Coordinates of C-alpha atoms and ligand atoms in Angstrom, one line a residue:
M30 CA -12.6 16.7 7.9
A31 CA -9.2 18.2 7.7
G32 CA -7.5 18.8 4.3
A33 CA -4.0 19.7 3.4
E34 CA -3.7 22.4 6.2
W35 CA -3.5 19.7 8.8
E36 CA -0.1 18.3 8.2
S37 CA 0.0 15.0 10.3
L38 CA -1.0 13.4 13.5
E39 CA 2.7 13.2 14.4
Q40 CA 3.3 16.9 14.0
C41 CA 0.3 17.6 16.2
L42 CA 1.5 15.3 18.9
E43 CA 5.0 16.7 18.8
K44 CA 3.6 20.2 19.1
H45 CA 1.2 19.8 21.9
I46 CA 2.5 16.9 24.2
P47 CA 5.3 17.5 26.7
P48 CA 8.4 15.5 25.9
A49 CA 8.2 13.0 28.8
E50 CA 4.6 12.2 28.1
L51 CA 5.2 12.2 24.4
R52 CA 7.6 9.2 24.9
E53 CA 4.8 7.2 26.6
V54 CA 2.2 8.3 24.0
K55 CA 4.5 7.1 21.2
R56 CA 5.4 3.9 23.0
I57 CA 1.7 3.0 23.0
L58 CA 0.7 4.5 19.6
Y59 CA 3.8 3.4 17.7
G60 CA 5.4 0.5 19.7
K61 CA 9.2 0.1 20.1
E62 CA 10.9 3.2 18.7
T63 CA 12.3 2.9 15.2
R64 CA 15.8 4.3 14.6
K65 CA 16.1 7.3 12.3
L66 CA 18.1 6.2 9.2
D67 CA 21.1 8.3 8.4
L68 CA 20.3 8.9 4.7
P69 CA 22.8 10.8 2.4
S70 CA 22.5 14.5 2.5
R71 CA 22.4 14.6 -1.3
A72 CA 19.2 12.6 -1.1
F73 CA 17.6 15.2 1.1
E74 CA 18.9 18.0 -1.2
A75 CA 17.4 16.2 -4.2
A76 CA 14.1 15.7 -2.4
S77 CA 13.9 19.3 -1.4
R78 CA 14.7 20.4 -5.0
E79 CA 12.0 18.1 -6.3
D80 CA 9.6 19.2 -3.6
F81 CA 8.8 15.9 -1.9
E82 CA 9.2 14.7 1.7
L83 CA 11.9 12.2 2.5
Q84 CA 11.9 10.2 5.8
G85 CA 13.9 7.1 6.7
Y86 CA 13.6 4.6 9.7
A87 CA 15.1 1.3 10.6
F88 CA 13.6 -1.7 12.5
E89 CA 15.9 -3.8 14.5
A90 CA 15.8 -7.6 15.3
A91 CA 17.7 -9.7 17.8
E92 CA 21.0 -11.2 16.8
E93 CA 20.9 -14.9 15.9
Q94 CA 23.7 -17.4 16.0
L95 CA 22.8 -19.4 12.8
R96 CA 21.3 -16.7 10.6
R97 CA 22.9 -13.5 9.5
P98 CA 20.7 -10.4 9.6
R99 CA 18.5 -10.2 6.5
I100 CA 18.5 -6.5 5.8
V101 CA 16.4 -5.0 3.1
R102 CA 15.4 -1.4 2.4
V103 CA 11.9 -0.7 1.1
G104 CA 10.7 2.6 -0.5
L105 CA 7.1 3.7 -0.3
V106 CA 6.0 6.4 -2.7
Q107 CA 3.0 8.7 -2.2
N108 CA 2.0 11.4 -4.6
R109 CA -0.5 13.8 -6.1
V110 CA -1.5 13.6 -9.8
P111 CA 0.7 16.4 -11.3
L112 CA -1.7 17.5 -14.1
P113 CA -5.4 18.3 -14.0
T114 CA -7.6 15.3 -14.7
D115 CA -8.9 16.7 -18.0
A116 CA -5.4 17.0 -19.5
P117 CA -4.8 14.6 -22.4
V118 CA -4.3 11.0 -21.2
A119 CA -0.8 10.6 -22.7
E120 CA 0.3 13.8 -21.1
Q121 CA -1.0 12.8 -17.7
V122 CA 0.8 9.4 -17.9
A123 CA 4.0 11.1 -19.0
A124 CA 3.9 13.6 -16.2
L125 CA 3.4 10.8 -13.7
H126 CA 6.3 8.8 -15.2
K127 CA 8.5 11.9 -14.9
R128 CA 7.5 12.5 -11.3
I129 CA 8.1 8.9 -10.2
E130 CA 11.4 8.7 -12.0
A131 CA 12.6 11.7 -10.0
I132 CA 11.5 10.0 -6.7
V133 CA 13.0 6.6 -7.7
E134 CA 16.4 8.4 -8.4
V135 CA 16.4 9.5 -4.7
A136 CA 15.3 6.1 -3.5
A137 CA 18.3 4.6 -5.3
V138 CA 20.6 7.1 -3.6
C139 CA 19.1 5.9 -0.3
G140 CA 19.9 2.3 -1.1
V141 CA 16.3 1.1 -1.6
N142 CA 16.0 -2.5 -2.7
V143 CA 12.3 -2.8 -3.3
I144 CA 10.0 0.2 -4.2
C145 CA 6.2 0.3 -4.3
F146 CA 4.0 3.0 -5.9
Q147 CA 0.4 3.9 -4.9
E148 CA -2.7 2.1 -6.3
V149 CA -3.2 2.7 -10.1
W150 CA -0.3 5.2 -9.9
T151 CA -0.5 6.1 -13.6
M152 CA -3.9 7.8 -13.5
P153 CA -6.3 9.9 -11.4
F154 CA -8.5 7.8 -9.2
A155 CA -11.4 8.4 -11.6
F156 CA -13.5 5.3 -10.7
C157 CA -15.9 7.5 -8.7
T158 CA -17.3 8.9 -11.9
R159 CA -18.5 5.6 -13.4
E160 CA -17.6 7.1 -16.8
K161 CA -15.7 4.9 -19.2
L162 CA -13.8 7.3 -21.5
P163 CA -11.3 8.7 -21.1
W164 CA -10.4 6.7 -17.9
T165 CA -10.3 3.3 -19.5
E166 CA -7.7 4.6 -21.8
F167 CA -5.2 4.6 -18.9
A168 CA -5.3 0.8 -18.9
E169 CA -2.2 -1.0 -20.1
S170 CA -0.8 -4.5 -20.6
A171 CA 0.8 -5.8 -17.4
E172 CA 3.4 -7.7 -19.4
D173 CA 4.6 -5.2 -21.9
G174 CA 2.6 -1.9 -21.6
P175 CA 4.5 1.4 -21.6
T176 CA 4.5 1.7 -17.8
T177 CA 5.8 -1.8 -17.3
R178 CA 8.6 -1.1 -19.9
F179 CA 9.3 2.2 -18.0
C180 CA 9.5 0.3 -14.7
Q181 CA 11.8 -2.4 -16.2
K182 CA 14.3 0.4 -17.1
L183 CA 14.1 1.8 -13.6
A184 CA 14.5 -1.6 -12.1
K185 CA 17.6 -2.4 -14.1
K186 CA 19.2 1.0 -13.8
H187 CA 18.9 1.1 -10.0
D188 CA 19.1 -2.6 -9.2
V189 CA 15.7 -2.3 -7.5
V190 CA 12.6 -4.5 -7.4
V191 CA 9.6 -2.4 -8.6
V192 CA 6.0 -3.0 -7.5
S193 CA 3.9 -1.1 -10.0
P194 CA 0.1 -1.1 -9.4
I195 CA -1.7 -0.2 -12.6
L196 CA -5.0 -0.5 -14.3
E197 CA -4.4 -3.6 -16.5
R198 CA -6.0 -4.3 -19.8
D199 CA -5.8 -8.0 -20.4
G200 CA -5.4 -8.4 -24.2
E201 CA -5.2 -12.2 -23.9
H202 CA -8.6 -12.5 -22.3
G203 CA -11.0 -10.2 -24.3
D204 CA -9.4 -6.9 -23.4
V205 CA -10.9 -6.9 -19.9
L206 CA -9.7 -4.6 -17.2
W207 CA -8.2 -5.5 -13.8
N208 CA -6.7 -3.7 -10.9
T209 CA -3.3 -5.2 -10.9
A210 CA 0.2 -4.9 -9.4
V211 CA 3.1 -5.8 -11.7
V212 CA 6.2 -7.0 -9.9
I213 CA 9.4 -6.4 -11.7
S214 CA 12.6 -8.0 -10.6
N215 CA 15.8 -6.0 -10.1
S216 CA 17.1 -7.7 -13.2
G217 CA 14.4 -5.9 -15.2
A218 CA 12.4 -9.1 -15.9
V219 CA 8.7 -9.1 -15.1
L220 CA 8.4 -11.6 -12.2
G221 CA 4.6 -11.7 -12.5
K222 CA 1.4 -9.9 -11.5
T223 CA -1.2 -10.0 -8.8
R224 CA -4.7 -8.6 -8.8
K225 CA -6.9 -6.8 -6.3
N226 CA -9.0 -9.5 -4.6
H227 CA -11.7 -7.4 -2.9
I228 CA -13.5 -4.5 -4.7
P229 CA -15.1 -1.7 -2.7
R230 CA -18.8 -0.9 -3.0
V231 CA -18.8 2.0 -0.5
G232 CA -19.4 5.7 -1.0
D233 CA -17.8 7.0 -4.3
F234 CA -15.6 3.9 -4.7
N235 CA -17.5 2.7 -7.7
E236 CA -14.7 0.5 -8.9
S237 CA -16.9 -2.6 -9.7
T238 CA -18.0 -0.6 -12.8
Y239 CA -14.6 -1.2 -14.2
Y240 CA -13.1 -4.5 -13.1
M241 CA -13.9 -7.7 -11.2
E242 CA -12.4 -9.3 -8.2
G243 CA -9.0 -10.7 -9.0
N244 CA -8.6 -14.3 -10.1
L245 CA -5.0 -14.9 -9.4
G246 CA -5.3 -15.9 -5.7
H247 CA -2.5 -14.9 -3.3
P248 CA 0.8 -15.1 -5.2
V249 CA 4.1 -14.4 -3.3
F250 CA 7.1 -13.2 -5.3
Q251 CA 10.6 -14.5 -4.4
T252 CA 13.1 -11.7 -4.8
P253 CA 16.7 -11.5 -3.8
F254 CA 15.5 -9.1 -1.1
G255 CA 12.9 -11.4 0.5
R256 CA 9.4 -12.8 -0.3
I257 CA 6.9 -10.0 -1.1
A258 CA 3.2 -9.8 -1.8
V259 CA 0.7 -7.1 -2.7
N260 CA -2.6 -6.6 -1.0
I261 CA -4.3 -3.9 -3.0
C262 CA -6.2 -1.2 -1.1
Y263 CA -9.6 -2.4 0.1
G264 CA -8.1 -5.8 0.6
R265 CA -6.6 -4.5 3.8
H266 CA -10.1 -4.6 5.5
H267 CA -10.1 -8.4 4.9
P268 CA -8.0 -10.3 7.5
L269 CA -8.2 -13.5 5.5
N270 CA -6.6 -11.7 2.5
W271 CA -3.5 -10.8 4.6
L272 CA -3.5 -14.3 6.1
M273 CA -3.3 -16.1 2.7
Y274 CA -0.3 -14.0 1.6
S275 CA 1.3 -14.9 4.9
I276 CA 0.5 -18.6 4.6
N277 CA 2.1 -18.5 1.2
G278 CA 5.3 -17.2 2.9
A279 CA 5.2 -13.4 2.4
E280 CA 7.7 -11.5 4.6
I281 CA 6.7 -8.1 3.3
I282 CA 3.2 -7.2 2.2
F283 CA 2.7 -4.0 0.3
N284 CA -0.7 -2.3 0.5
P285 CA -0.9 0.3 -2.3
S286 CA -4.1 2.3 -1.7
A287 CA -6.3 5.2 -2.7
T288 CA -8.5 6.2 0.2
I289 CA -10.1 9.4 1.6
G290 CA -10.2 10.9 5.1
A291 CA -13.9 11.0 5.5
L292 CA -14.1 7.2 5.0
S293 CA -11.1 5.5 6.4
E294 CA -8.6 7.8 8.1
S295 CA -9.3 6.4 11.6
L296 CA -8.9 2.8 10.3
W297 CA -5.7 3.5 8.5
P298 CA -3.2 3.3 11.4
I299 CA -4.8 0.1 12.7
E300 CA -5.4 -2.2 9.8
A301 CA -2.0 -2.7 8.2
R302 CA -0.3 -2.6 11.6
N303 CA -2.6 -5.3 12.9
A304 CA -1.9 -7.4 9.8
A305 CA 1.8 -7.1 10.5
I306 CA 1.3 -8.3 14.1
A307 CA -1.2 -11.1 13.2
N308 CA 0.8 -12.5 10.3
H309 CA 4.4 -11.8 11.7
C310 CA 5.4 -9.9 8.6
F311 CA 6.2 -6.3 7.6
T312 CA 3.3 -4.4 6.0
C313 CA 3.7 -1.2 3.9
A314 CA 0.6 1.0 3.6
I315 CA 0.7 3.6 0.9
N316 CA -2.0 6.2 0.1
R317 CA -2.2 8.9 -2.5
V318 CA -2.3 12.7 -1.7
G319 CA -4.6 15.6 -2.4
V320 CA -7.9 16.3 -4.1
E321 CA -8.6 15.3 -7.7
H322 CA -11.3 17.2 -9.5
Y323 CA -13.2 15.7 -12.4
P324 CA -14.8 17.5 -15.3
N325 CA -18.4 16.1 -14.7
E326 CA -20.5 15.9 -11.6
F327 CA -21.3 12.4 -10.3
T328 CA -23.4 10.9 -7.5
S329 CA -23.2 7.5 -5.8
G330 CA -26.8 6.9 -4.6
D331 CA -25.9 8.0 -1.0
R332 CA -28.0 11.2 -0.9
K333 CA -25.0 13.4 -1.3
K334 CA -25.3 16.3 -3.7
A335 CA -23.7 15.8 -7.1
H336 CA -20.0 16.6 -6.8
C337 CA -16.9 16.8 -8.9
D338 CA -14.2 15.4 -6.5
F339 CA -13.7 12.3 -4.5
G340 CA -12.6 14.0 -1.2
Y341 CA -9.2 14.3 0.4
F342 CA -6.6 11.6 -0.1
Y343 CA -4.6 11.9 3.1
G344 CA -1.3 10.3 2.3
S345 CA 0.1 9.1 5.7
S346 CA 2.0 6.1 4.2
Y347 CA 3.8 4.0 6.9
V348 CA 5.5 0.7 7.5
A349 CA 4.6 -1.7 10.3
A350 CA 6.7 -4.5 11.7
P351 CA 5.8 -7.9 13.1
D352 CA 6.5 -6.8 16.7
G353 CA 3.8 -4.1 16.3
S354 CA 6.2 -1.2 16.0
R355 CA 5.6 1.2 13.1
T356 CA 7.2 4.2 11.5
P357 CA 5.6 7.6 11.7
G358 CA 3.5 8.4 8.7
L359 CA 4.5 10.6 5.8
S360 CA 2.6 13.8 5.7
R361 CA -1.1 14.1 4.8
S362 CA -0.4 16.8 2.2
R363 CA 2.9 16.3 0.4
D364 CA 4.4 13.9 -2.1
G365 CA 6.8 11.7 -0.3
L366 CA 9.3 8.8 -0.1
L367 CA 9.4 6.7 3.0
V368 CA 12.5 4.5 3.3
A369 CA 12.5 1.7 5.8
E370 CA 15.2 -0.7 6.6
L371 CA 13.9 -4.0 7.7
N372 CA 15.6 -7.0 9.2
L373 CA 13.5 -9.9 7.9
N374 CA 14.7 -12.1 10.7
L375 CA 12.2 -10.3 12.9
C376 CA 9.4 -12.2 11.1
R377 CA 10.3 -15.7 12.3
Q378 CA 11.4 -14.3 15.7
M379 CA 8.0 -12.9 16.3
N380 CA 6.3 -16.0 15.1
D381 CA 8.3 -18.0 17.6
V382 CA 7.4 -15.5 20.4
W383 CA 3.6 -15.4 19.8
N384 CA 3.1 -18.7 18.0
F385 CA 0.2 -17.4 15.9
K386 CA 0.9 -19.8 13.1
M387 CA 1.2 -22.7 15.6
T388 CA -2.0 -21.8 17.5
G389 CA -4.0 -20.6 14.4
R390 CA -6.2 -23.7 14.3
Y391 CA -6.5 -23.4 10.5
E392 CA -7.9 -26.9 10.0
M393 CA -10.8 -26.0 12.3
Y394 CA -11.5 -22.8 10.4
A395 CA -11.1 -24.5 7.0
R396 CA -13.7 -27.0 8.1
E397 CA -16.1 -24.5 9.6
L398 CA -15.8 -22.0 6.7
A399 CA -16.4 -24.8 4.2
E400 CA -19.7 -25.5 6.0
A401 CA -20.6 -21.8 6.5
V402 CA -20.5 -21.0 2.8
K403 CA -22.9 -23.7 1.8
P404 CA -26.4 -22.4 0.8
N405 CA -28.1 -24.7 3.3
Y406 CA -25.8 -23.7 6.3
S407 CA -27.5 -22.8 9.5
P408 CA -25.4 -21.0 12.1
T409 CA -24.8 -22.7 15.4
V410 CA -26.8 -20.5 17.8
L411 CA -27.8 -22.0 21.1
K412 CA -30.9 -20.7 22.7
E413 CA -32.7 -21.4 25.9
Ligands
URP518 N1 -9.2 2.0 -3.6 C1 -10.0 1.4 -2.7 O1 -10.1 0.2 -2.7 N2 -10.6 2.2 -1.8 C2 -11.6 1.8 -0.9 C3 -11.7 2.6 0.3 C4 -10.8 2.0 1.4 O2 -10.6 0.8 1.4 O3 -10.5 2.8 2.3

């Protein structure tokens, strides 16, 4: 499995496929071409100074007579953890705050309206270890923890909605932990929070040791820049999870993730893109970058030798649109900011073309699923 030395699928295609064929390859792999955004040169200069990648694309929609274009710019942030995982907890959090602050400054220069960070962005993805301390010390209150207060300042300063996925400690309910995304309005107020609905039990993703499946359903957040929702990481494998956010009216669904090449890299380009098509919304898939080494060896009962790292987090964050088009991915190896300009009118336009909501037969599935989950259910299988 390739590590940092293999930069990206896009770079490989550009290098090896002749231009005429490349156009056809991209048409099939990426859908209708996205326009490159003309971002300010000082944004590129700052990104280069701060050593992160900056890319920008725009999705178009047809003009309508009765609705003006509903243009919104989203920012997707992918990053490595800047300090070793055995550095003091407070120093690791502070270093991540500093790194993200620098990236958000550039996002603001690029006119970003809604920004989303990666899953549990304030910590290493240490759930593989199944150890409690020091990792549980990274948990914070969603309402008024230091990271939420930090994001409130960013939101207000830059007039940007911030989606901040953290490890939450819920002090109101026995100090339990959750995998949560806090949504902060551009006014600086906390709009609310949403929790990871599906917890992986695969490979080293030993997350069920730390928190339970979310209990907040599928909230959608009304912002001045459209209705947004957050489907955290492993939830992207569950089509019903995406569907419920869409049924509740989400126009943009963020998918902050932490996933490794050996497990999911071939699924990555498919799942969020398919969700955008099936639910006529925009989806924003974000993954962290690099290898994180932990002080103590761990195993996961899968016959692999004890090891000290999770594997390679392959970045490759991208945005997909309801017409099936998508941006190229950010690199597999560098911190990055992906800016995408969306015209939200495309959501309803695609719904009208494909009629997925109209033809969805939800009442039939509601009835059949209600039966299928009963303990005495017996599947309808007809035999000779
Ligand atoms: N963080 C997380 O849920 N990872 C699970 C692995 C995957 O969904 O690719």
